[in-house]
Amino acid sequence: MRSKPIELAAVATAAVPGLTPTAVSSAADDPADFDSALLLDSEGKRWRVRSPRHAEASARLETEFLVLRAFAPAIRAELPFLMPTVAGSVRLGSLSTFVYSHLGGSTRSVEELTAGPEALAREIGTALAAIHDLPHSLVSNADLPSYTPNEFRQRRLNELDQAATTGKIPASLLRRWEHALEDVSLWRFNPSVVHGDLHEDNLLVEGSRVTAVTGWTDLRIGDPADDFAWLVASNEQDFIEAVLASYTGSRRDAPDQHLLRRAALSAEFALAQYLVKGIAAGDSGMVHEAEGMLETLAVDVEEHGGQAISVEPLPGQAPAGAVPAGAVPAESDVPADGVKSPAVQGLTAPAVTVAPVPSVSAVPVPAVTVVPVPAVSVIPVPVGEAPAGDASADEAADHNAADVGAPAGEARADDTTGARAPEDTSTAAISIVDVRKH
């Protein structure tokens, strides 16, 4: 059962002593996992409430709380965007609801982002680079997951096996993904700190600026390509290239040449993960939706070839004019619906022209005239004398303010300590308005 915004406002008063909401509206979030609301209090301050719908989502919020605590003031000060700060939490049964200080900016759809100015694309690229350049110690000190390239590839293979057991993944997609996962050359990258759940709803934008990044529930060390999956899924090549150019110029370490191929694979495979999640949750609506998207993807791949996710093409399915393995396609070599390898500085290469090699030399060789050699006369060499000019000729030559600590005296829904008087937590006077219009 979903929580209504006005119910979340009541929960927030228990989580943050002294908070008196005067207006509330729903907020964008993952509807399968969270109920969210934006609040306006009596002092004009804004707050965001996130309430998990199940135990796994609650665990993610608790992990995010630990992540945010790990971002010390010095680290936050270096970031080109703001991060959330937890103001309080409250436990309802086995689930924990968190209240965050509101951050400036608003979310935009993918279509709005890709149609925005190039300056916004550059801001997104800079934000991505800042995340991926965070010190690995930030993740390891918080005891969060860390994967080497091969560990990450094996983990994805295990997820593919799990998805295959559902019997609901088109065979053509299973073959396509397995081929890419077994293409070892695709998985040579330097692991970095990864946001892990980056998409349009976790970017707050104001004008052409990225003001804040939210949703830090899946921070880890792994494949930076995962944070590009939502961009690749947009199929807006000019926007992707603008983001990538800014990202490349801002990173301390140059990204690998197959970054966008793995991002395309991650975008496709997210549909299988969504299916498995729906089956595990017993949500027939999610399952039906996932099946439909998988079928649509399978048809697209069958008819148009899909986006490039492997260096080596599937056996017998190499598209005409395909770029040879290991070569980086030029601008004109990328199909309209394809994903080219990123034009990383120092890694680009000109288009490859395949010309037939003649089997016969173009220069005729004249017939050889055999001239008889006269009989050889053998002349004895005097003992101790070497033939004149005798010598050997055979010589030869592997890169905001700190989140508050655990709120003093984390409140429980049934606690009375620190809670406001009953009349103070009443929501009868709360008007339901759209906070985003104020």
CSV table of C-alpha atoms in Angstrom, one decimal:
chain,number,residue,atom,x,y,z
A,1,MET,CA,0.0,0.0,0.0
A,2,ARG,CA,1.4,3.3,-1.0
A,3,SER,CA,1.8,6.2,1.4
A,4,LYS,CA,0.1,9.5,0.5
A,5,PRO,CA,2.1,12.7,0.6
A,6,ILE,CA,0.1,14.0,3.6
A,7,GLU,CA,1.0,10.8,5.5
A,8,LEU,CA,4.6,11.3,4.7
A,9,ALA,CA,4.4,14.8,6.1
A,10,ALA,CA,3.1,13.4,9.4
A,11,VAL,CA,6.0,10.9,9.4
A,12,ALA,CA,8.5,13.8,8.8
A,13,THR,CA,7.3,15.6,12.0
A,14,ALA,CA,8.4,12.5,14.0
A,15,ALA,CA,11.7,12.3,12.2
A,16,VAL,CA,12.6,16.0,12.6
A,17,PRO,CA,11.6,17.6,15.9
A,18,GLY,CA,10.3,21.1,15.3
A,19,LEU,CA,9.3,20.5,11.7
A,20,THR,CA,5.8,21.9,11.0
A,21,PRO,CA,4.7,21.2,7.4
A,22,THR,CA,2.4,23.8,5.8
A,23,ALA,CA,2.3,22.3,2.2
A,24,VAL,CA,3.2,19.0,0.6
A,25,SER,CA,3.3,17.5,-2.8
A,26,SER,CA,4.5,14.2,-4.3
A,27,ALA,CA,8.1,14.0,-5.6
A,28,ALA,CA,9.7,12.0,-8.4
A,29,ASP,CA,11.3,8.7,-7.3
A,30,ASP,CA,11.4,5.0,-8.2
A,31,PRO,CA,7.7,4.1,-7.7
A,32,ALA,CA,8.5,0.4,-7.2
A,33,ASP,CA,10.8,1.1,-4.3
A,34,PHE,CA,9.9,4.4,-2.6
A,35,ASP,CA,7.1,6.8,-1.8
A,36,SER,CA,8.4,10.4,-1.8
A,37,ALA,CA,7.2,13.8,-1.0
A,38,LEU,CA,8.4,17.4,-0.9
A,39,LEU,CA,7.5,19.5,2.1
A,40,LEU,CA,7.3,23.2,2.8
A,41,ASP,CA,7.5,24.1,6.5
A,42,SER,CA,6.3,27.1,8.5
A,43,GLU,CA,9.7,28.9,8.1
A,44,GLY,CA,9.7,28.5,4.4
A,45,LYS,CA,12.3,25.7,4.3
A,46,ARG,CA,11.9,22.7,2.0
A,47,TRP,CA,12.4,19.1,2.8
A,48,ARG,CA,12.3,15.8,1.0
A,49,VAL,CA,10.9,12.6,2.5
A,50,ARG,CA,11.7,9.1,1.2
A,51,SER,CA,9.8,6.1,2.5
A,52,PRO,CA,10.8,2.6,1.4
A,53,ARG,CA,8.0,0.2,0.2
A,54,HIS,CA,9.9,-3.0,1.1
A,55,ALA,CA,12.8,-4.2,3.2
A,56,GLU,CA,15.4,-4.2,0.3
A,57,ALA,CA,14.6,-0.5,-0.4
A,58,SER,CA,14.9,0.3,3.3
A,59,ALA,CA,18.3,-1.3,3.4
A,60,ARG,CA,19.3,0.8,0.4
A,61,LEU,CA,18.3,4.0,2.2
A,62,GLU,CA,20.3,3.0,5.3
A,63,THR,CA,23.3,2.3,3.1
A,64,GLU,CA,22.9,5.7,1.5
A,65,PHE,CA,22.9,7.2,5.0
A,66,LEU,CA,26.3,5.6,5.7
A,67,VAL,CA,27.5,6.8,2.3
A,68,LEU,CA,26.5,10.4,2.9
A,69,ARG,CA,28.3,10.3,6.3
A,70,ALA,CA,31.5,9.2,4.5
A,71,PHE,CA,31.5,12.4,2.4
A,72,ALA,CA,33.6,14.6,4.7
A,73,PRO,CA,33.4,18.4,4.2
A,74,ALA,CA,36.7,18.5,2.3
A,75,ILE,CA,35.5,16.0,-0.2
A,76,ARG,CA,32.1,17.8,-0.7
A,77,ALA,CA,33.9,21.1,-1.2
A,78,GLU,CA,35.7,19.6,-4.2
A,79,LEU,CA,32.5,18.5,-6.0
A,80,PRO,CA,30.9,20.7,-8.6
A,81,PHE,CA,27.5,19.9,-7.3
A,82,LEU,CA,25.7,19.6,-3.9
A,83,MET,CA,24.8,16.4,-2.1
A,84,PRO,CA,21.9,15.5,0.2
A,85,THR,CA,22.1,15.9,4.0
A,86,VAL,CA,20.0,13.6,6.2
A,87,ALA,CA,18.0,15.7,8.7
A,88,GLY,CA,16.4,12.8,10.5
A,89,SER,CA,14.9,9.3,10.3
A,90,VAL,CA,12.1,7.3,11.8
A,91,ARG,CA,11.5,3.6,11.8
A,92,LEU,CA,8.0,2.3,11.0
A,93,GLY,CA,8.0,-1.4,11.8
A,94,SER,CA,11.0,-2.9,9.9
A,95,LEU,CA,11.3,0.0,7.4
A,96,SER,CA,13.2,3.3,7.9
A,97,THR,CA,12.0,6.6,6.4
A,98,PHE,CA,14.5,9.4,5.9
A,99,VAL,CA,14.0,13.2,5.7
A,100,TYR,CA,16.5,15.2,3.8
A,101,SER,CA,17.2,18.9,3.6
A,102,HIS,CA,15.9,20.1,0.3
A,103,LEU,CA,18.4,20.9,-2.5
A,104,GLY,CA,17.9,23.5,-5.2
A,105,GLY,CA,17.0,22.7,-8.8
A,106,SER,CA,14.5,20.3,-10.3
A,107,THR,CA,14.5,17.1,-12.2
A,108,ARG,CA,14.0,17.0,-15.9
A,109,SER,CA,13.0,14.2,-18.3
A,110,VAL,CA,15.6,12.7,-20.6
A,111,GLU,CA,14.0,14.4,-23.5
A,112,GLU,CA,14.3,17.8,-21.8
A,113,LEU,CA,17.9,17.1,-20.9
A,114,THR,CA,18.9,16.0,-24.4
A,115,ALA,CA,17.1,19.0,-26.0
A,116,GLY,CA,18.8,21.4,-23.6
A,117,PRO,CA,21.9,23.6,-24.3
A,118,GLU,CA,25.3,22.1,-24.9
A,119,ALA,CA,26.4,23.8,-21.7
A,120,LEU,CA,24.1,21.4,-19.8
A,121,ALA,CA,25.6,18.4,-21.5
A,122,ARG,CA,29.1,19.7,-20.5
A,123,GLU,CA,27.9,20.1,-16.9
A,124,ILE,CA,26.7,16.5,-16.8
A,125,GLY,CA,30.0,15.3,-18.2
A,126,THR,CA,31.9,17.3,-15.5
A,127,ALA,CA,29.7,15.9,-12.8
A,128,LEU,CA,30.3,12.3,-14.0
A,129,ALA,CA,34.0,12.9,-14.1
A,130,ALA,CA,34.0,14.3,-10.5
A,131,ILE,CA,32.2,11.2,-9.2
A,132,HIS,CA,34.5,8.8,-11.0
A,133,ASP,CA,37.6,10.6,-9.7
A,134,LEU,CA,36.5,10.3,-6.1
A,135,PRO,CA,39.2,8.4,-4.0
A,136,HIS,CA,38.7,4.7,-3.8
A,137,SER,CA,39.2,5.0,0.0
A,138,LEU,CA,35.8,6.7,0.2
A,139,VAL,CA,34.2,3.4,-0.8
A,140,SER,CA,36.5,1.0,1.0
A,141,ASN,CA,36.3,2.9,4.3
A,142,ALA,CA,32.5,2.7,4.2
A,143,ASP,CA,32.8,-1.1,3.6
A,144,LEU,CA,30.9,-0.8,0.3
A,145,PRO,CA,31.3,-3.2,-2.7
A,146,SER,CA,34.4,-3.1,-4.9
A,147,TYR,CA,34.9,-5.1,-8.1
A,148,THR,CA,37.8,-5.7,-10.4
A,149,PRO,CA,37.0,-5.8,-14.2
A,150,ASN,CA,36.9,-9.6,-14.2
A,151,GLU,CA,34.9,-9.8,-11.0
A,152,PHE,CA,32.4,-7.3,-12.4
A,153,ARG,CA,32.1,-9.3,-15.7
A,154,GLN,CA,31.7,-12.6,-13.8
A,155,ARG,CA,29.0,-11.0,-11.6
A,156,ARG,CA,27.1,-9.9,-14.7
A,157,LEU,CA,27.4,-13.4,-16.2
A,158,ASN,CA,25.9,-14.8,-13.0
A,159,GLU,CA,23.0,-12.3,-13.3
A,160,LEU,CA,22.5,-13.4,-16.9
A,161,ASP,CA,22.3,-17.0,-15.8
A,162,GLN,CA,19.7,-16.0,-13.2
A,163,ALA,CA,17.7,-14.1,-15.8
A,164,ALA,CA,17.8,-17.0,-18.3
A,165,THR,CA,16.2,-19.3,-15.7
A,166,THR,CA,13.0,-17.2,-15.9
A,167,GLY,CA,12.4,-18.5,-19.4
A,168,LYS,CA,11.1,-15.0,-20.3
A,169,ILE,CA,14.2,-13.5,-22.1
A,170,PRO,CA,14.3,-13.8,-25.9
A,171,ALA,CA,16.9,-16.3,-27.0
A,172,SER,CA,18.5,-13.7,-29.4
A,173,LEU,CA,19.1,-11.3,-26.5
A,174,LEU,CA,20.6,-14.0,-24.3
A,175,ARG,CA,23.1,-14.9,-27.1
A,176,ARG,CA,23.8,-11.3,-27.7
A,177,TRP,CA,24.6,-10.5,-24.1
A,178,GLU,CA,26.5,-13.6,-23.5
A,179,HIS,CA,28.7,-12.9,-26.5
A,180,ALA,CA,29.5,-9.4,-25.2
A,181,LEU,CA,30.2,-10.7,-21.7
A,182,GLU,CA,32.7,-13.3,-23.1
A,183,ASP,CA,34.4,-10.7,-25.3
A,184,VAL,CA,37.3,-10.2,-22.9
A,185,SER,CA,38.8,-7.2,-24.8
A,186,LEU,CA,35.6,-5.3,-23.9
A,187,TRP,CA,36.3,-5.6,-20.2
A,188,ARG,CA,39.8,-4.0,-20.0
A,189,PHE,CA,39.1,-0.8,-18.0
A,190,ASN,CA,40.3,0.9,-14.8
A,191,PRO,CA,37.8,0.5,-12.0
A,192,SER,CA,36.5,3.8,-10.5
A,193,VAL,CA,34.1,5.0,-7.9
A,194,VAL,CA,30.6,4.6,-9.5
A,195,HIS,CA,27.4,6.3,-8.4
A,196,GLY,CA,25.6,3.1,-9.5
A,197,ASP,CA,22.0,4.5,-9.9
A,198,LEU,CA,22.6,7.6,-12.0
A,199,HIS,CA,19.6,8.7,-14.2
A,200,GLU,CA,17.6,11.8,-14.9
A,201,ASP,CA,15.6,11.6,-11.6
A,202,ASN,CA,18.9,11.8,-9.6
A,203,LEU,CA,20.1,15.0,-11.3
A,204,LEU,CA,18.8,18.3,-10.1
A,205,VAL,CA,19.1,21.0,-12.7
A,206,GLU,CA,18.8,24.8,-12.7
A,207,GLY,CA,19.1,26.5,-16.1
A,208,SER,CA,22.1,24.9,-17.7
A,209,ARG,CA,23.7,23.9,-14.4
A,210,VAL,CA,23.7,20.6,-12.5
A,211,THR,CA,23.0,21.8,-9.0
A,212,ALA,CA,22.9,18.5,-7.1
A,213,VAL,CA,23.2,14.7,-7.5
A,214,THR,CA,21.0,12.5,-5.3
A,215,GLY,CA,20.2,8.8,-4.9
A,216,TRP,CA,23.5,7.5,-3.5
A,217,THR,CA,22.2,4.0,-2.5
A,218,ASP,CA,24.5,2.0,-4.8
A,219,LEU,CA,27.9,3.6,-4.5
A,220,ARG,CA,30.7,1.2,-5.3
A,221,ILE,CA,34.0,0.7,-7.1
A,222,GLY,CA,33.3,-0.8,-10.5
A,223,ASP,CA,32.7,-0.1,-14.1
A,224,PRO,CA,32.3,3.6,-14.9
A,225,ALA,CA,30.3,2.7,-18.0
A,226,ASP,CA,27.3,1.9,-15.7
A,227,ASP,CA,26.8,5.6,-15.0
A,228,PHE,CA,26.5,6.2,-18.8
A,229,ALA,CA,23.8,3.6,-19.4
A,230,TRP,CA,20.9,6.0,-19.1
A,231,LEU,CA,22.6,8.4,-21.5
A,232,VAL,CA,23.1,5.7,-24.1
A,233,ALA,CA,19.5,4.6,-23.8
A,234,SER,CA,18.4,8.0,-24.9
A,235,ASN,CA,19.8,7.3,-28.4
A,236,GLU,CA,20.7,11.1,-28.7
A,237,GLN,CA,24.2,10.7,-30.3
A,238,ASP,CA,25.0,14.5,-30.3
A,239,PHE,CA,24.1,14.8,-26.6
A,240,ILE,CA,26.1,11.7,-25.7
A,241,GLU,CA,29.1,12.9,-27.5
A,242,ALA,CA,29.0,16.3,-25.8
A,243,VAL,CA,28.7,14.7,-22.4
A,244,LEU,CA,31.6,12.3,-23.2
A,245,ALA,CA,33.8,15.1,-24.5
A,246,SER,CA,33.4,17.1,-21.3
A,247,TYR,CA,33.8,13.9,-19.2
A,248,THR,CA,37.0,13.0,-21.0
A,249,GLY,CA,38.5,16.5,-20.6
A,250,SER,CA,37.7,16.5,-16.9
A,251,ARG,CA,38.8,13.1,-15.9
A,252,ARG,CA,42.2,12.6,-14.3
A,253,ASP,CA,42.5,9.3,-16.1
A,254,ALA,CA,41.5,8.9,-19.8
A,255,PRO,CA,38.5,6.6,-20.2
A,256,ASP,CA,38.9,3.4,-22.1
A,257,GLN,CA,37.8,3.2,-25.7
A,258,HIS,CA,35.0,0.7,-25.1
A,259,LEU,CA,33.2,2.7,-22.4
A,260,LEU,CA,30.0,3.3,-24.4
A,261,ARG,CA,29.8,-0.2,-25.7
A,262,ARG,CA,29.6,-1.5,-22.1
A,263,ALA,CA,27.2,1.3,-21.3
A,264,ALA,CA,24.9,0.1,-24.1
A,265,LEU,CA,25.1,-3.4,-22.8
A,266,SER,CA,24.3,-2.2,-19.3
A,267,ALA,CA,21.2,-0.3,-20.6
A,268,GLU,CA,19.9,-3.4,-22.4
A,269,PHE,CA,20.6,-5.7,-19.5
A,270,ALA,CA,18.8,-3.4,-17.1
A,271,LEU,CA,15.5,-4.8,-18.7
A,272,ALA,CA,16.5,-8.3,-17.6
A,273,GLN,CA,17.3,-7.0,-14.1
A,274,TYR,CA,13.9,-5.3,-14.0
A,275,LEU,CA,12.2,-8.5,-15.0
A,276,VAL,CA,14.0,-10.6,-12.3
A,277,LYS,CA,13.2,-7.9,-9.7
A,278,GLY,CA,9.5,-8.0,-10.7
A,279,ILE,CA,9.4,-11.8,-10.4
A,280,ALA,CA,11.1,-11.7,-7.0
A,281,ALA,CA,8.6,-9.0,-5.8
A,282,GLY,CA,5.6,-11.0,-7.2
A,283,ASP,CA,4.6,-7.8,-9.2
A,284,SER,CA,2.8,-9.0,-12.3
A,285,GLY,CA,2.6,-5.5,-13.6
A,286,MET,CA,6.4,-5.1,-13.5
A,287,VAL,CA,6.9,-8.6,-15.1
A,288,HIS,CA,4.4,-7.8,-17.9
A,289,GLU,CA,6.1,-4.4,-18.6
A,290,ALA,CA,9.6,-6.0,-18.6
A,291,GLU,CA,8.5,-8.7,-21.0
A,292,GLY,CA,7.1,-6.1,-23.4
A,293,MET,CA,10.3,-4.0,-23.4
A,294,LEU,CA,12.4,-7.1,-23.9
A,295,GLU,CA,10.4,-8.2,-26.9
A,296,THR,CA,10.6,-4.7,-28.4
A,297,LEU,CA,14.4,-4.7,-27.9
A,298,ALA,CA,14.7,-8.2,-29.5
A,299,VAL,CA,12.7,-7.0,-32.6
A,300,ASP,CA,14.8,-3.8,-32.8
A,301,VAL,CA,18.1,-5.8,-32.7
A,302,GLU,CA,16.7,-8.3,-35.3
A,303,GLU,CA,15.6,-5.6,-37.7
A,304,HIS,CA,18.2,-2.9,-37.2
A,305,GLY,CA,21.2,-4.6,-35.6
A,306,GLY,CA,20.8,-2.7,-32.3
A,307,GLN,CA,23.5,-0.7,-30.6
A,308,ALA,CA,27.1,-1.9,-30.7
A,309,ILE,CA,27.8,-3.8,-27.5
A,310,SER,CA,30.7,-6.0,-28.6
A,311,VAL,CA,34.1,-5.5,-30.1
A,312,GLU,CA,33.8,-8.8,-32.0
A,313,PRO,CA,30.4,-9.2,-33.9
A,314,LEU,CA,28.3,-12.3,-33.3
A,315,PRO,CA,29.4,-15.1,-35.6
A,316,GLY,CA,27.6,-14.9,-38.9
A,317,GLN,CA,25.9,-11.6,-38.0
A,318,ALA,CA,28.6,-9.1,-38.8
A,319,PRO,CA,26.9,-6.0,-40.4
A,320,ALA,CA,28.1,-4.8,-43.7
A,321,GLY,CA,30.8,-2.3,-43.4
A,322,ALA,CA,31.5,-3.2,-39.8
A,323,VAL,CA,34.6,-1.7,-38.2
A,324,PRO,CA,37.2,-4.4,-37.6
A,325,ALA,CA,37.8,-5.5,-34.0
A,326,GLY,CA,40.0,-3.1,-32.1
A,327,ALA,CA,39.5,-0.2,-34.5
A,328,VAL,CA,37.7,3.0,-33.3
A,329,PRO,CA,35.0,4.1,-35.8
A,330,ALA,CA,35.2,7.5,-37.4
A,331,GLU,CA,32.2,9.9,-37.1
A,332,SER,CA,30.8,8.8,-40.5
A,333,ASP,CA,31.2,5.1,-39.7
A,334,VAL,CA,28.6,5.0,-36.9
A,335,PRO,CA,25.1,4.0,-37.8
A,336,ALA,CA,22.3,6.4,-36.8
A,337,ASP,CA,21.0,3.9,-34.2
A,338,GLY,CA,24.4,2.7,-33.1
A,339,VAL,CA,26.7,3.5,-30.3
A,340,LYS,CA,30.3,4.2,-31.2
A,341,SER,CA,33.3,3.8,-29.1
A,342,PRO,CA,34.0,7.1,-27.3
A,343,ALA,CA,36.3,9.5,-29.1
A,344,VAL,CA,38.9,9.5,-26.4
A,345,GLN,CA,41.9,11.7,-26.9
A,346,GLY,CA,44.7,9.7,-28.3
A,347,LEU,CA,42.5,6.7,-29.0
A,348,THR,CA,40.7,7.8,-32.2
A,349,ALA,CA,41.5,6.2,-35.5
A,350,PRO,CA,40.6,7.0,-39.1
A,351,ALA,CA,38.0,5.1,-41.0
A,352,VAL,CA,39.3,1.8,-42.3
A,353,THR,CA,39.0,1.1,-46.0
A,354,VAL,CA,39.1,-2.5,-47.0
A,355,ALA,CA,40.5,-3.0,-50.5
A,356,PRO,CA,40.8,-6.3,-52.3
A,357,VAL,CA,44.3,-7.6,-52.6
A,358,PRO,CA,45.1,-8.9,-56.1
A,359,SER,CA,46.2,-12.4,-56.4
A,360,VAL,CA,48.6,-11.6,-59.2
A,361,SER,CA,51.2,-8.9,-59.2
A,362,ALA,CA,50.3,-6.0,-61.4
A,363,VAL,CA,53.8,-5.9,-62.8
A,364,PRO,CA,54.5,-8.6,-65.3
A,365,VAL,CA,57.6,-10.6,-64.7
A,366,PRO,CA,59.5,-11.4,-67.9
A,367,ALA,CA,60.2,-14.9,-68.8
A,368,VAL,CA,63.4,-16.2,-67.5
A,369,THR,CA,66.0,-17.1,-70.0
A,370,VAL,CA,68.0,-20.1,-68.8
A,371,VAL,CA,71.6,-19.6,-69.7
A,372,PRO,CA,73.7,-22.7,-69.5
A,373,VAL,CA,76.5,-22.4,-67.0
A,374,PRO,CA,79.8,-23.8,-68.2
A,375,ALA,CA,81.4,-26.6,-66.3
A,376,VAL,CA,83.0,-25.5,-63.1
A,377,SER,CA,86.7,-26.0,-62.8
A,378,VAL,CA,87.9,-27.1,-59.4
A,379,ILE,CA,91.1,-25.3,-58.4
A,380,PRO,CA,92.7,-26.5,-55.2
A,381,VAL,CA,93.3,-23.9,-52.4
A,382,PRO,CA,96.7,-24.0,-50.8
A,383,VAL,CA,96.7,-25.2,-47.2
A,384,GLY,CA,96.3,-22.3,-44.5
A,385,GLU,CA,94.9,-19.8,-47.0
A,386,ALA,CA,91.3,-18.6,-46.6
A,387,PRO,CA,89.2,-17.5,-49.7
A,388,ALA,CA,89.4,-13.8,-50.2
A,389,GLY,CA,86.4,-11.8,-48.9
A,390,ASP,CA,85.0,-14.6,-46.7
A,391,ALA,CA,82.9,-13.1,-43.8
A,392,SER,CA,79.8,-14.0,-41.7
A,393,ALA,CA,76.6,-12.0,-42.8
A,394,ASP,CA,74.0,-13.8,-40.6
A,395,GLU,CA,74.0,-11.5,-37.5
A,396,ALA,CA,70.4,-10.3,-36.1
A,397,ALA,CA,68.5,-7.9,-33.1
A,398,ASP,CA,57.9,-4.3,-23.9
A,399,HIS,CA,42.4,8.6,-9.3
A,400,ASN,CA,29.0,20.6,0.8
A,401,ALA,CA,29.0,20.2,4.3
A,402,ALA,CA,29.4,16.8,5.9
A,403,ASP,CA,26.3,14.8,6.3
A,404,VAL,CA,25.1,14.8,9.8
A,405,GLY,CA,25.9,11.8,11.9
A,406,ALA,CA,23.2,9.5,13.1
A,407,PRO,CA,20.4,11.9,14.1
A,408,ALA,CA,20.6,12.4,17.8
A,409,GLY,CA,18.1,10.0,19.3
A,410,GLU,CA,16.7,8.4,16.1
A,411,ALA,CA,13.0,8.6,16.5
A,412,ARG,CA,10.6,5.6,16.3
A,413,ALA,CA,7.0,6.0,15.3
A,414,ASP,CA,5.9,4.8,18.7
A,415,ASP,CA,8.5,6.9,20.7
A,416,THR,CA,7.4,9.8,22.8
A,417,THR,CA,10.9,11.0,23.7
A,418,GLY,CA,11.6,14.2,21.8
A,419,ALA,CA,8.3,14.0,20.0
A,420,ARG,CA,6.1,17.0,19.6
A,421,ALA,CA,2.7,17.4,21.4
A,422,PRO,CA,-0.2,15.7,19.5
A,423,GLU,CA,-1.6,19.0,18.4
A,424,ASP,CA,1.7,19.9,16.8
A,425,THR,CA,1.8,16.9,14.6
A,426,SER,CA,-1.7,17.3,13.3
A,427,THR,CA,-1.8,17.6,9.5
A,428,ALA,CA,-5.4,18.9,9.4
A,429,ALA,CA,-4.2,22.4,8.4
A,430,ILE,CA,-1.8,21.2,5.7
A,431,SER,CA,-2.8,22.3,2.3
A,432,ILE,CA,-1.9,20.0,-0.6
A,433,VAL,CA,-0.2,22.1,-3.2
A,434,ASP,CA,2.5,21.6,-5.7
A,435,VAL,CA,5.7,22.8,-4.0
A,436,ARG,CA,7.5,22.9,-7.2
A,437,LYS,CA,5.3,25.9,-8.3
A,438,HIS,CA,6.4,28.0,-5.3
